[in-house]
XYZ file of N, CA, C and O in Angstrom:
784
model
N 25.917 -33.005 39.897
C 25.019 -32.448 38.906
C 25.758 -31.360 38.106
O 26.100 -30.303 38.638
N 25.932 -31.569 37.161
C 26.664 -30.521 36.022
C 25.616 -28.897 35.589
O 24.402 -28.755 35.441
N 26.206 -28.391 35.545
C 25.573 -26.535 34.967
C 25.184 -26.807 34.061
O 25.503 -27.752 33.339
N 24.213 -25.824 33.885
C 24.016 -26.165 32.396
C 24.392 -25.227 31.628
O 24.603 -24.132 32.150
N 24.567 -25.377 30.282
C 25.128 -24.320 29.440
C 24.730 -22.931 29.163
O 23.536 -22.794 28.895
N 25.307 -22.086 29.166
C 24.914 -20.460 28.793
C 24.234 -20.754 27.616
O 24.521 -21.491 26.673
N 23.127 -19.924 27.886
C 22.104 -19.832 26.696
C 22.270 -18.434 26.519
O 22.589 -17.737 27.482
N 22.031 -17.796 25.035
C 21.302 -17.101 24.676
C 20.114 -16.575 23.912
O 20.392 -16.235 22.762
N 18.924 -16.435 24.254
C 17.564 -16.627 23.536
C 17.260 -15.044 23.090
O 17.047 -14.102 23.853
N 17.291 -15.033 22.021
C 16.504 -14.198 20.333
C 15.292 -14.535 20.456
O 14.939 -15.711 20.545
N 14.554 -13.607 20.476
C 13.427 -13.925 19.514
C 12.994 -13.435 18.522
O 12.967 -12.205 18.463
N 12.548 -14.163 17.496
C 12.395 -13.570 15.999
C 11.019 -13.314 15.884
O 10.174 -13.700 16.692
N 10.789 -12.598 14.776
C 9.369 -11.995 14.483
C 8.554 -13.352 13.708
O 7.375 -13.474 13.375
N 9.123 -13.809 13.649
C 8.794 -15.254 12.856
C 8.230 -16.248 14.613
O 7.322 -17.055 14.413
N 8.512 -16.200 15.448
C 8.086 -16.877 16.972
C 8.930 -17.954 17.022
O 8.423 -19.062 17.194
N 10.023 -17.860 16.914
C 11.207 -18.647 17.019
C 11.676 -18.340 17.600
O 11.943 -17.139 17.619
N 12.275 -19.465 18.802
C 13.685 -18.709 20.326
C 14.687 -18.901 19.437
O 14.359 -19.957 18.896
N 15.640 -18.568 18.976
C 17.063 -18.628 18.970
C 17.939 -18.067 19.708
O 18.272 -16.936 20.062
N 18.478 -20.026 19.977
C 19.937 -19.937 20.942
C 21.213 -19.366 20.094
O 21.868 -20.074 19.329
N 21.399 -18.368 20.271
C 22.615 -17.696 19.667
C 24.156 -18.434 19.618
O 25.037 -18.225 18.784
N 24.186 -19.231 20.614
C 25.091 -19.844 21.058
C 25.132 -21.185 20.556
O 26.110 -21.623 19.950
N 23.744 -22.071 20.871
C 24.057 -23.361 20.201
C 22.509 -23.358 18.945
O 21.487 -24.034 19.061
N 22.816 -22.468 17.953
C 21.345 -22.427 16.803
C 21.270 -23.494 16.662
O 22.220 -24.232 16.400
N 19.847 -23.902 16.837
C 19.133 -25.064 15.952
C 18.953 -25.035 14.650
O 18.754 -23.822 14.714
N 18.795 -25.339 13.093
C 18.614 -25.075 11.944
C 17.015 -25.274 11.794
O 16.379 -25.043 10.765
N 16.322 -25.896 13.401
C 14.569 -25.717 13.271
C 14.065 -24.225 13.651
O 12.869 -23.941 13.601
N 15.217 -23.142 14.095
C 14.517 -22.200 14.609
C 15.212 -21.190 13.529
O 15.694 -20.121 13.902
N 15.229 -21.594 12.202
C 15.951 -20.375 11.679
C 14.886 -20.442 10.638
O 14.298 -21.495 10.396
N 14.631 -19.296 10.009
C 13.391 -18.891 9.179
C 14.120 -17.572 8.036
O 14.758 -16.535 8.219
N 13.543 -18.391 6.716
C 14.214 -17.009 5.973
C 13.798 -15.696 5.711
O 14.548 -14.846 5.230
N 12.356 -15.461 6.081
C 11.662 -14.668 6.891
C 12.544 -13.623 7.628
O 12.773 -12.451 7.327
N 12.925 -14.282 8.554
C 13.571 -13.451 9.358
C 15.148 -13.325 9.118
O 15.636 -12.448 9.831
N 15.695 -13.714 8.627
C 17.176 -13.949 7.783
C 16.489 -12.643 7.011
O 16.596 -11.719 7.816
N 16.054 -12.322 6.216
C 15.452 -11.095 5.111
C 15.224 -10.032 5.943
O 15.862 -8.980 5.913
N 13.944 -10.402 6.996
C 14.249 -9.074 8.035
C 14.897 -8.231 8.112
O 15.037 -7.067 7.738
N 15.514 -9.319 8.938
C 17.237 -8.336 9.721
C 18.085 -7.956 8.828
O 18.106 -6.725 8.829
N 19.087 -8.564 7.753
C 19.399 -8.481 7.198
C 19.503 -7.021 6.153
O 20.527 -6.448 5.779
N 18.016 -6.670 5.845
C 17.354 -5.296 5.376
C 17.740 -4.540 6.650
O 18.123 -3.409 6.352
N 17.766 -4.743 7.792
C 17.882 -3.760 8.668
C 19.213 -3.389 9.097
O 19.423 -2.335 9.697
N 20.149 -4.249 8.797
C 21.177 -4.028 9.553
C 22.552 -3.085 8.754
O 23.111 -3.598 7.784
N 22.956 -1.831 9.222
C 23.468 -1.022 8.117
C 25.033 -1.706 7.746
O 25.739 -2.251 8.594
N 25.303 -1.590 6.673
C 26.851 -1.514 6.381
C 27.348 -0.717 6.576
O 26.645 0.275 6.385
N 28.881 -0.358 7.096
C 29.138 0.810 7.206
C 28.765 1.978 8.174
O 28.831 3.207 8.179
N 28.227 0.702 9.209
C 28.114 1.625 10.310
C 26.831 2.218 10.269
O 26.197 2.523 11.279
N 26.379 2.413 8.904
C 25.427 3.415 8.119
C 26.303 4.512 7.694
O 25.589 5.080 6.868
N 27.473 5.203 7.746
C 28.293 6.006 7.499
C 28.389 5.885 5.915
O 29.436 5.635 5.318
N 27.033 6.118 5.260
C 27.226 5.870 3.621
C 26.346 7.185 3.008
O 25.752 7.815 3.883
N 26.206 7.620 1.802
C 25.590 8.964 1.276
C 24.388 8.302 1.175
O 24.416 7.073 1.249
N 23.170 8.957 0.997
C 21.943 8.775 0.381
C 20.828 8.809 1.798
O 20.929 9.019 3.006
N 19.963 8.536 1.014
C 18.651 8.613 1.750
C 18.322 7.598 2.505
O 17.445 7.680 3.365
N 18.798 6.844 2.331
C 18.733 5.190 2.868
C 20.260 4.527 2.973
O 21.238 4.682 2.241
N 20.052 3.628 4.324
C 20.989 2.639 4.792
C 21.555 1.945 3.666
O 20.895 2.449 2.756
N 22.260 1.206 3.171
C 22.985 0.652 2.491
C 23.037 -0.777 3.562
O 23.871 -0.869 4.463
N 21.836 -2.001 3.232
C 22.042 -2.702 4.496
C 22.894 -4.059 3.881
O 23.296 -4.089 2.718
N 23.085 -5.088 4.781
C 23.587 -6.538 4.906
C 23.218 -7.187 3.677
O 23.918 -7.871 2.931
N 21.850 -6.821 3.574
C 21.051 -7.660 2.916
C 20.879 -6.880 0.993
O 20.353 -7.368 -0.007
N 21.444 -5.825 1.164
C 21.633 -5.178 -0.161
C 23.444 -5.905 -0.249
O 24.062 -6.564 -1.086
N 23.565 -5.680 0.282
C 25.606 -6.430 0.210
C 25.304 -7.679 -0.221
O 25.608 -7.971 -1.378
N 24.868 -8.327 0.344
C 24.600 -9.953 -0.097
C 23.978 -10.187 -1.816
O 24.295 -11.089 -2.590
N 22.975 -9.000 -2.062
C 22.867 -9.326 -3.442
C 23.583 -8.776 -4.285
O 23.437 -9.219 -5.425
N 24.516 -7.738 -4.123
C 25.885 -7.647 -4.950
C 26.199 -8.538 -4.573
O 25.843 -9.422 -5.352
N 26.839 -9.021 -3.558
C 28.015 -10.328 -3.634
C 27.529 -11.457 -4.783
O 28.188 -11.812 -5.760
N 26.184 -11.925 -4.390
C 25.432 -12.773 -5.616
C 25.856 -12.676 -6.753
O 26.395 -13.554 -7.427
N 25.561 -11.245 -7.115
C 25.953 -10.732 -8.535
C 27.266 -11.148 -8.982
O 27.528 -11.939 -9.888
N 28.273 -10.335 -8.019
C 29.422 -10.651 -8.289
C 30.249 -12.271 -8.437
O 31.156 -12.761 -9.110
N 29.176 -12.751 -7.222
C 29.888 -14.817 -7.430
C 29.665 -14.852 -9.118
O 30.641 -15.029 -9.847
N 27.995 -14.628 -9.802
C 27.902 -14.919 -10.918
C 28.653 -14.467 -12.009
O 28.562 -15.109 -13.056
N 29.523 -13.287 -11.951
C 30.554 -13.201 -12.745
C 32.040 -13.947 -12.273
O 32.535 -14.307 -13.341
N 32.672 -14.214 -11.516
C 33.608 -14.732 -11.238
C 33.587 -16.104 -11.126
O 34.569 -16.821 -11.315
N 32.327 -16.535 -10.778
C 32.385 -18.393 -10.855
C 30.900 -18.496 -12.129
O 29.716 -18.722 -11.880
N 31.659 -18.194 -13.655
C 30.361 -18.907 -14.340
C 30.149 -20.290 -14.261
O 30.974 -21.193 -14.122
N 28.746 -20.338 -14.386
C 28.058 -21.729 -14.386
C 27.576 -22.307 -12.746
O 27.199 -23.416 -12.369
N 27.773 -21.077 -12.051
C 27.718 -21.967 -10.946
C 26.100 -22.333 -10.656
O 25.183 -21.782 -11.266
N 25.903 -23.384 -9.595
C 24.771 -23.788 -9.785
C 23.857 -23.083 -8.641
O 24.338 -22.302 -7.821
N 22.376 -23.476 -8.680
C 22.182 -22.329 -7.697
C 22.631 -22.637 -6.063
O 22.742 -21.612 -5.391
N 22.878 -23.817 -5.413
C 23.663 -24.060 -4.336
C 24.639 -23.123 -3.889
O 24.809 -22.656 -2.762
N 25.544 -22.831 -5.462
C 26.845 -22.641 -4.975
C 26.754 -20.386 -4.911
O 27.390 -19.438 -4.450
N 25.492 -20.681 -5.741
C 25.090 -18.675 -5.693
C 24.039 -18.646 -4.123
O 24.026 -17.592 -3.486
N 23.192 -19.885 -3.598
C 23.038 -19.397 -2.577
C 24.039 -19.069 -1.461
O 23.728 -18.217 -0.628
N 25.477 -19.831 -1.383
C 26.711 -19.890 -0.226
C 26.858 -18.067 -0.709
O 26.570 -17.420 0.298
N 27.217 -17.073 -1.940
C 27.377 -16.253 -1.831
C 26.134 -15.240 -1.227
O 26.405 -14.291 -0.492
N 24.768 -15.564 -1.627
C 23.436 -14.955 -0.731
C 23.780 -14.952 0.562
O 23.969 -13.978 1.290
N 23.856 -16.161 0.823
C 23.765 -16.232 2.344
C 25.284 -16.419 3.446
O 25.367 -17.110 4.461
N 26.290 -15.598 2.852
C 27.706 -15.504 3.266
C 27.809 -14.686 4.585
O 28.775 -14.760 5.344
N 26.741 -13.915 4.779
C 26.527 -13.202 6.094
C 24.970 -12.846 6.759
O 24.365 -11.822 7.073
N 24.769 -13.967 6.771
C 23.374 -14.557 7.076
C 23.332 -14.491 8.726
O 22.297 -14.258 9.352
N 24.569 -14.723 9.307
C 24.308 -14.945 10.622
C 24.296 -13.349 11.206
O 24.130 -13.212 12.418
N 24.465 -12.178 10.383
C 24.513 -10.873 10.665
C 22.979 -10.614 10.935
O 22.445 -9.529 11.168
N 22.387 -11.879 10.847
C 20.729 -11.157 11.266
C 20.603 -10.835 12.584
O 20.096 -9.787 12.985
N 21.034 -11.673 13.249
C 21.319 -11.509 14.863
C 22.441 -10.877 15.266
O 22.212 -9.785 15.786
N 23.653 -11.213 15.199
C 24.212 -10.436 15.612
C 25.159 -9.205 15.128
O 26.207 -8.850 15.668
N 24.478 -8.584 13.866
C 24.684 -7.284 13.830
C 26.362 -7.354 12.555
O 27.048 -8.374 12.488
N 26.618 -6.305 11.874
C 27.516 -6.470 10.674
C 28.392 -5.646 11.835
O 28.071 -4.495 12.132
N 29.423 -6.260 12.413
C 30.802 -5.774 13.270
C 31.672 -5.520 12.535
O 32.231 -6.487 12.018
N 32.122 -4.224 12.201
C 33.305 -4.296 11.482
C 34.476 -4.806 11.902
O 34.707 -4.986 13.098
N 35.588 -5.171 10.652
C 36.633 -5.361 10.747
C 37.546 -5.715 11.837
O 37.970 -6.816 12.187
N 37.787 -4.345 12.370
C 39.361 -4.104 13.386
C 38.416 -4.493 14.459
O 38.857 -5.244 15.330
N 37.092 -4.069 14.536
C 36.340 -4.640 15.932
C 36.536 -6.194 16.059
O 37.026 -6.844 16.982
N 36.128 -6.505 15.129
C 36.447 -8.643 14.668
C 37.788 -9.350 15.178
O 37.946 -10.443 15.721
N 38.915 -8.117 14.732
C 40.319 -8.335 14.750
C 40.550 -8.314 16.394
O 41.281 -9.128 16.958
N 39.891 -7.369 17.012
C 40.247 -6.599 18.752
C 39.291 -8.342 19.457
O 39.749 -9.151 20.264
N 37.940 -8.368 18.758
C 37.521 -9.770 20.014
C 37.765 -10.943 19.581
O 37.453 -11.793 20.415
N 38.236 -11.404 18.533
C 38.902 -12.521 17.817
C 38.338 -13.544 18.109
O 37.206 -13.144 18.378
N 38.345 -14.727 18.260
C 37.681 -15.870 17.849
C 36.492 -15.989 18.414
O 35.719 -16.779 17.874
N 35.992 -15.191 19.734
C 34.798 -15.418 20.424
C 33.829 -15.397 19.789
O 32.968 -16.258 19.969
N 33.630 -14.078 18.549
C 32.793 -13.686 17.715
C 33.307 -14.501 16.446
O 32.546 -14.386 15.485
N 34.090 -15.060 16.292
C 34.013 -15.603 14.754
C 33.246 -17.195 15.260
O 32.533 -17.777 14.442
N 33.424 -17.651 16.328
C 32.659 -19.179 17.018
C 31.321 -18.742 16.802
O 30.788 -19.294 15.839
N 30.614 -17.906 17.417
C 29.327 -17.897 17.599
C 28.804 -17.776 15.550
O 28.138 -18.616 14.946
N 29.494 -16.264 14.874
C 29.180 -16.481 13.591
C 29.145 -17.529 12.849
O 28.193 -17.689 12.086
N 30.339 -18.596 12.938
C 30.984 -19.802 12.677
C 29.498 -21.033 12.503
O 28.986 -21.626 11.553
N 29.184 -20.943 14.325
C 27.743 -21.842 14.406
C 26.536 -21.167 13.676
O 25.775 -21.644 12.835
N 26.569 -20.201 14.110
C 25.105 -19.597 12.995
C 25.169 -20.033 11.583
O 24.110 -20.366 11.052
N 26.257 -20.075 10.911
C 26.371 -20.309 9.764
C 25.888 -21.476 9.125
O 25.003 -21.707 8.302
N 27.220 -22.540 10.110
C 26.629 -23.692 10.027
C 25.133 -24.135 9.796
O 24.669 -24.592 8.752
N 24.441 -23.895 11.039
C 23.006 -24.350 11.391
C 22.222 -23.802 10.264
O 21.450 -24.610 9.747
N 22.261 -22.047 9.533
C 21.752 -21.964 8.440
C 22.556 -22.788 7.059
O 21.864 -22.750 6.042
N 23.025 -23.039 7.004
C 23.430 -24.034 5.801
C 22.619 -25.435 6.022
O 22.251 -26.013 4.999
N 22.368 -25.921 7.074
C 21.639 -27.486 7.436
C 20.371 -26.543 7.520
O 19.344 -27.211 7.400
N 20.209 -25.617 7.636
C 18.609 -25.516 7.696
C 18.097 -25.634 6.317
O 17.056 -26.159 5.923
N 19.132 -24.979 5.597
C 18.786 -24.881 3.816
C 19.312 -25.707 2.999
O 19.226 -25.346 1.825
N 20.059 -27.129 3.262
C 19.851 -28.258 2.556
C 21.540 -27.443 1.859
O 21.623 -27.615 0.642
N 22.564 -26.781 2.372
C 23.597 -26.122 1.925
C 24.768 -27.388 2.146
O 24.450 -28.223 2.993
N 25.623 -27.517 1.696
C 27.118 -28.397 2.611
C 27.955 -27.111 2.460
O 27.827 -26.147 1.705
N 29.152 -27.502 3.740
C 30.106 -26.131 3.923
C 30.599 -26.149 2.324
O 30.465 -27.122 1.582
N 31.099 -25.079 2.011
C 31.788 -24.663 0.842
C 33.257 -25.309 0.539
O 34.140 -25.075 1.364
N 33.591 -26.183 -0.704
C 35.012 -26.222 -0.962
C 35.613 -25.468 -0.756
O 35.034 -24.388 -0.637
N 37.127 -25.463 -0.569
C 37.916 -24.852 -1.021
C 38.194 -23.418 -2.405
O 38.656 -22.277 -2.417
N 37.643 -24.284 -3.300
C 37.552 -22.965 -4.434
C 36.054 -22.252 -4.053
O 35.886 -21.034 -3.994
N 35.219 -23.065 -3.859
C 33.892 -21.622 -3.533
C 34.044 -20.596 -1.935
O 33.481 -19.654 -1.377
N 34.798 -21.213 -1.802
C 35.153 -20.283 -0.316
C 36.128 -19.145 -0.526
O 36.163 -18.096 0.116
N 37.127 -19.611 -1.794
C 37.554 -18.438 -2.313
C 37.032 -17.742 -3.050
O 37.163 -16.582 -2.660
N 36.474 -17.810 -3.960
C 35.389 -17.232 -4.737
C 34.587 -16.275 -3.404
O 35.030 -15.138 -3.246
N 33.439 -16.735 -2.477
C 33.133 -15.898 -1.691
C 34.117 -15.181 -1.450
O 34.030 -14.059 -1.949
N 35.066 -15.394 -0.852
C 35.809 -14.280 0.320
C 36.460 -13.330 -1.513
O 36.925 -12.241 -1.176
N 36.536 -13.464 -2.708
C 36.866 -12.784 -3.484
C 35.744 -11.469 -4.003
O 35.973 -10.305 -4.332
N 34.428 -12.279 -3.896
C 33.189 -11.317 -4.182
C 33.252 -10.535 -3.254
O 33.514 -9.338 -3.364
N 32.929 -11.353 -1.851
C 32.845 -9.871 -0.959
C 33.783 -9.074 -0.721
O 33.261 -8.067 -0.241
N 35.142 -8.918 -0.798
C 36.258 -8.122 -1.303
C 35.578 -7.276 -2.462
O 34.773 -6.419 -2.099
N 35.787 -7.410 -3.634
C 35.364 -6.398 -4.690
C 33.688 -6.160 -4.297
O 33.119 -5.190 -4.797
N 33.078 -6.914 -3.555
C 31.473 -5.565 -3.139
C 32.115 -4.663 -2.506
O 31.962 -3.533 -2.969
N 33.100 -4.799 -1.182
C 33.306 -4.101 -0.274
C 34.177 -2.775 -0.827
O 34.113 -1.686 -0.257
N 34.892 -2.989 -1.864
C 35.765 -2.030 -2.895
C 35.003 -1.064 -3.298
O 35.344 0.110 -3.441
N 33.093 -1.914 -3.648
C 32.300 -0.752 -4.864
C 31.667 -0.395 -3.632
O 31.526 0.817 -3.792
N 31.316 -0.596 -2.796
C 30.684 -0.052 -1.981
C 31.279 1.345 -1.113
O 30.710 2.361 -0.715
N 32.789 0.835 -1.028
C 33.580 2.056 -0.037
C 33.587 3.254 -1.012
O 33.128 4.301 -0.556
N 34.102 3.262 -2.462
C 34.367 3.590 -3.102
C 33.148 4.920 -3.570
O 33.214 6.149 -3.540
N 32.066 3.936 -3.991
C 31.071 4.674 -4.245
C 29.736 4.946 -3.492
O 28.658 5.120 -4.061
N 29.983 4.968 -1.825
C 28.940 5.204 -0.812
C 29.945 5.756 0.508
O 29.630 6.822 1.038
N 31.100 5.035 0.992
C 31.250 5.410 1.489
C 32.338 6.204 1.800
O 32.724 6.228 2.969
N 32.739 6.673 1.193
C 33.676 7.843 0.797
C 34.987 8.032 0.771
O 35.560 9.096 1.005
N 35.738 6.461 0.336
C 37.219 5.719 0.410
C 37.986 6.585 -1.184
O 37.695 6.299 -2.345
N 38.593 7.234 -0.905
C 39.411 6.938 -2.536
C 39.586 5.878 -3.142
O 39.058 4.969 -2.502
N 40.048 5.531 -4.032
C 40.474 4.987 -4.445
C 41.431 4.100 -4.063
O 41.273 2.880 -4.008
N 42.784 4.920 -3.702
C 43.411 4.500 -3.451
C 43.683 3.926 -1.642
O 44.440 3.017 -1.301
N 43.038 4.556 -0.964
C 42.568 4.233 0.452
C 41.886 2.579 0.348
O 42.168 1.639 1.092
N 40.653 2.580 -1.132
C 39.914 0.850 -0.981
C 40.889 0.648 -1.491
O 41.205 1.430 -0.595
N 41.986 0.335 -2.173
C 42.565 -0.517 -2.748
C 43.662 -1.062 -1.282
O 43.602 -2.254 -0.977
N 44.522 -0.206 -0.537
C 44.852 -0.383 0.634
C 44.248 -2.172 1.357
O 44.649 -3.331 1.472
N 42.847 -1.146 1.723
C 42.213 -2.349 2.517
C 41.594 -3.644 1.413
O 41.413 -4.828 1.696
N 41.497 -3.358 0.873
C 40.651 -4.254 -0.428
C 41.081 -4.809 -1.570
O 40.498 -5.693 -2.199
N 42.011 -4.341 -1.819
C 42.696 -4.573 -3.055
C 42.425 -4.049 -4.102
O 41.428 -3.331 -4.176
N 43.078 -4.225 -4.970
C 42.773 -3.271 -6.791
C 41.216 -3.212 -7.160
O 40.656 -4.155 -6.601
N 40.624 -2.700 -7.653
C 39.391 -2.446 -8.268
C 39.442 -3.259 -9.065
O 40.363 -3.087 -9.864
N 38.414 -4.723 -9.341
C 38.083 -5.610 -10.398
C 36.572 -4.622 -11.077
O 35.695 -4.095 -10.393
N 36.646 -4.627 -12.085
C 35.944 -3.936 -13.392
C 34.352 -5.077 -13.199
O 34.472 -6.291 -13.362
N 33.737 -4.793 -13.041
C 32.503 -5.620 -13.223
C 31.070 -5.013 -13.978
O 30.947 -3.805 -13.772
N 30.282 -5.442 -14.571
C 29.305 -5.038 -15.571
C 28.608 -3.615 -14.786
O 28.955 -3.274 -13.655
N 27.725 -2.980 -15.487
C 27.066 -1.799 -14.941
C 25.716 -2.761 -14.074
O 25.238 -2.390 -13.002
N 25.309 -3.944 -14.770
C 24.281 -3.906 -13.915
C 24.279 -4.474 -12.821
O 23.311 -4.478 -12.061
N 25.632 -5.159 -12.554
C 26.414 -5.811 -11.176
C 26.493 -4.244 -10.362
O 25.760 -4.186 -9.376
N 27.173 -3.179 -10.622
C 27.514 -2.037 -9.730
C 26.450 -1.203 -9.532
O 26.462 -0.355 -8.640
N 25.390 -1.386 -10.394
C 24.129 -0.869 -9.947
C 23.504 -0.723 -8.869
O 23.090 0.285 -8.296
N 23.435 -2.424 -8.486
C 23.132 -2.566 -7.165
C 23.966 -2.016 -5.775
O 23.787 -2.284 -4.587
N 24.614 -1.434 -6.219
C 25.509 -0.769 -4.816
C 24.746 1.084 -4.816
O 25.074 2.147 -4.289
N 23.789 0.693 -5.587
C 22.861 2.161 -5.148
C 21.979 1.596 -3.772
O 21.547 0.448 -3.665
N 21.818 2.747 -2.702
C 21.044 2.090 -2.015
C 19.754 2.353 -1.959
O 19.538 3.565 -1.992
N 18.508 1.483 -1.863
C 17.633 1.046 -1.860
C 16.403 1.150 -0.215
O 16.757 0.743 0.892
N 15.171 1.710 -0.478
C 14.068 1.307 0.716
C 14.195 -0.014 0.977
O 14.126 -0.979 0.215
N 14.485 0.090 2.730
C 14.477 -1.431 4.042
C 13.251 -2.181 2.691
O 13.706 -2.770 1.710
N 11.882 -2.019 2.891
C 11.087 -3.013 2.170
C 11.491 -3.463 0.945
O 11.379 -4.675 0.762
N 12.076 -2.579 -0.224
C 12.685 -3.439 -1.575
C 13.782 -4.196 -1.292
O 14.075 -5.279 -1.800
N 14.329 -3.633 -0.526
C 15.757 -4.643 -0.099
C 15.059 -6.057 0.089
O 15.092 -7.088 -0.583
N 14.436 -5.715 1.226
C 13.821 -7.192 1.731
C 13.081 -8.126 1.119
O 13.354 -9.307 1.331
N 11.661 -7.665 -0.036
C 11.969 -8.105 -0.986
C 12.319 -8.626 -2.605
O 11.684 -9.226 -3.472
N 13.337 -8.195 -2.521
C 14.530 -8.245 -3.471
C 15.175 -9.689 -3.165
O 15.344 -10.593 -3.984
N 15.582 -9.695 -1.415
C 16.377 -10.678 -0.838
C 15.680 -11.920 -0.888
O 16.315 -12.927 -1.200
N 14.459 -11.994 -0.625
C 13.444 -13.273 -0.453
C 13.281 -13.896 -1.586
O 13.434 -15.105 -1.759
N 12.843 -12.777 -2.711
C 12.653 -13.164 -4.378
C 13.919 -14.039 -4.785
O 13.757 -15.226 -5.070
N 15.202 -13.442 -4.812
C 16.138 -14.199 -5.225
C 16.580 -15.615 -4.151
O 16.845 -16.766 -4.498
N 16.547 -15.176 -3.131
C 16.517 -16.449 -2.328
C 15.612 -17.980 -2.713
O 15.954 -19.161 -2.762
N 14.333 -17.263 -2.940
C 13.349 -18.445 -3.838
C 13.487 -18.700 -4.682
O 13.061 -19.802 -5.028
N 14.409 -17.586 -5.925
C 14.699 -18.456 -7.030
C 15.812 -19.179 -7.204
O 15.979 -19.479 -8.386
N 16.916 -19.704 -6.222
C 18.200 -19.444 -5.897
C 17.114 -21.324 -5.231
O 17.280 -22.370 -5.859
N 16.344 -21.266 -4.212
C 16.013 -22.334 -3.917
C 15.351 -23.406 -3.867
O 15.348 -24.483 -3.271
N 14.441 -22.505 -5.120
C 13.911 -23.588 -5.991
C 12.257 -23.845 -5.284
O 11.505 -24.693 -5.764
């Protein structure tokens, strides 16, 4: 008789178990993707203002930003930038060198979350060029964000991030931070119009 597999069970405010380990795309809800998301800080929370600077405010700069760097894209290819760190609802925005120190254990589990939300939302994995495009947006959010919240010089984000790309005022706007409830929805609104 064989073991059975390590589970791990979530439960969402939505009344969904999620297995962290092997997600179903029936137990994922964007509901709760918006939630968490609003809740979960960037930056540690280590940012100025009155309010968190969360996941789910990052994700709609990144949006912003796909729409200047990939014009025309369709809304498919602006939801892959919405929902580029979607699986941070559960398990939490880990920085960097932490990612780098537990290495693939945590990029597998993110890896499947991802997946399963892309089949939950009718998504296919990303080409080649929209995968660069993402990993290019969230680079220059992560630039306006260090820059102007969390207290990087200049020349310190450029280090980790690279050169400062110039983007419209009402793209860098959104790196003001915002009340958990407008964040959240902010995130849902564009998500619905993003999905039709």
């Amino acid at each position: 008789m064989s073991a059975r597999p390590p589970r791990a069970w979530q439960r969402m405010l939505s009344g969904r178990r999620l297995d962290l380990l092997d997600p179903s795309p029936l137990d994922i809800e964007i509901a709760d993707i918006a939630h968490g998301l609003a809740r979960v800080a960037r930056w540690n929370g280590q940012t100025a203002g009155p309010h968190v600077f969360s996941v789910a405010q990052h994700s709609l700069l990144v949006e912003a930003i796909g729409g200047e760097i990939l014009p025309g894209a369709s809304p498919a290819q602006r939801l892959e930038f919405l929902l580029h760190d979607a699986p941070e609802y559960v398990i939490g925005d880990i920085i960097s060198p932490f990612k780098a120190a537990i290495g693939d254990s945590y990029k597998a589990v993110e890896r499947r979350l991802l997946t399963a939300i892309r089949r939950r939302f009718g998504l296919d994995a990303p080409g080649p060029v929209l995968a660069r495009c993402v990993k290019r947006a969230d680079r220059i959010a992560a630039h306006i964000e260090a820059t102007r919240l969390a207290g990087f010089a200049e020349e310190e984000a450029a280090r980790y991030f690279g050169r400062r790309e110039e983007m419209p005022p009402a793209v860098t706007a959104l790196a003001e931070p915002w009340p958990t409830a407008e964040v959240q929805a902010r995130y849902l609104a564009r998500f619905h119009a993003l999905a039709g």
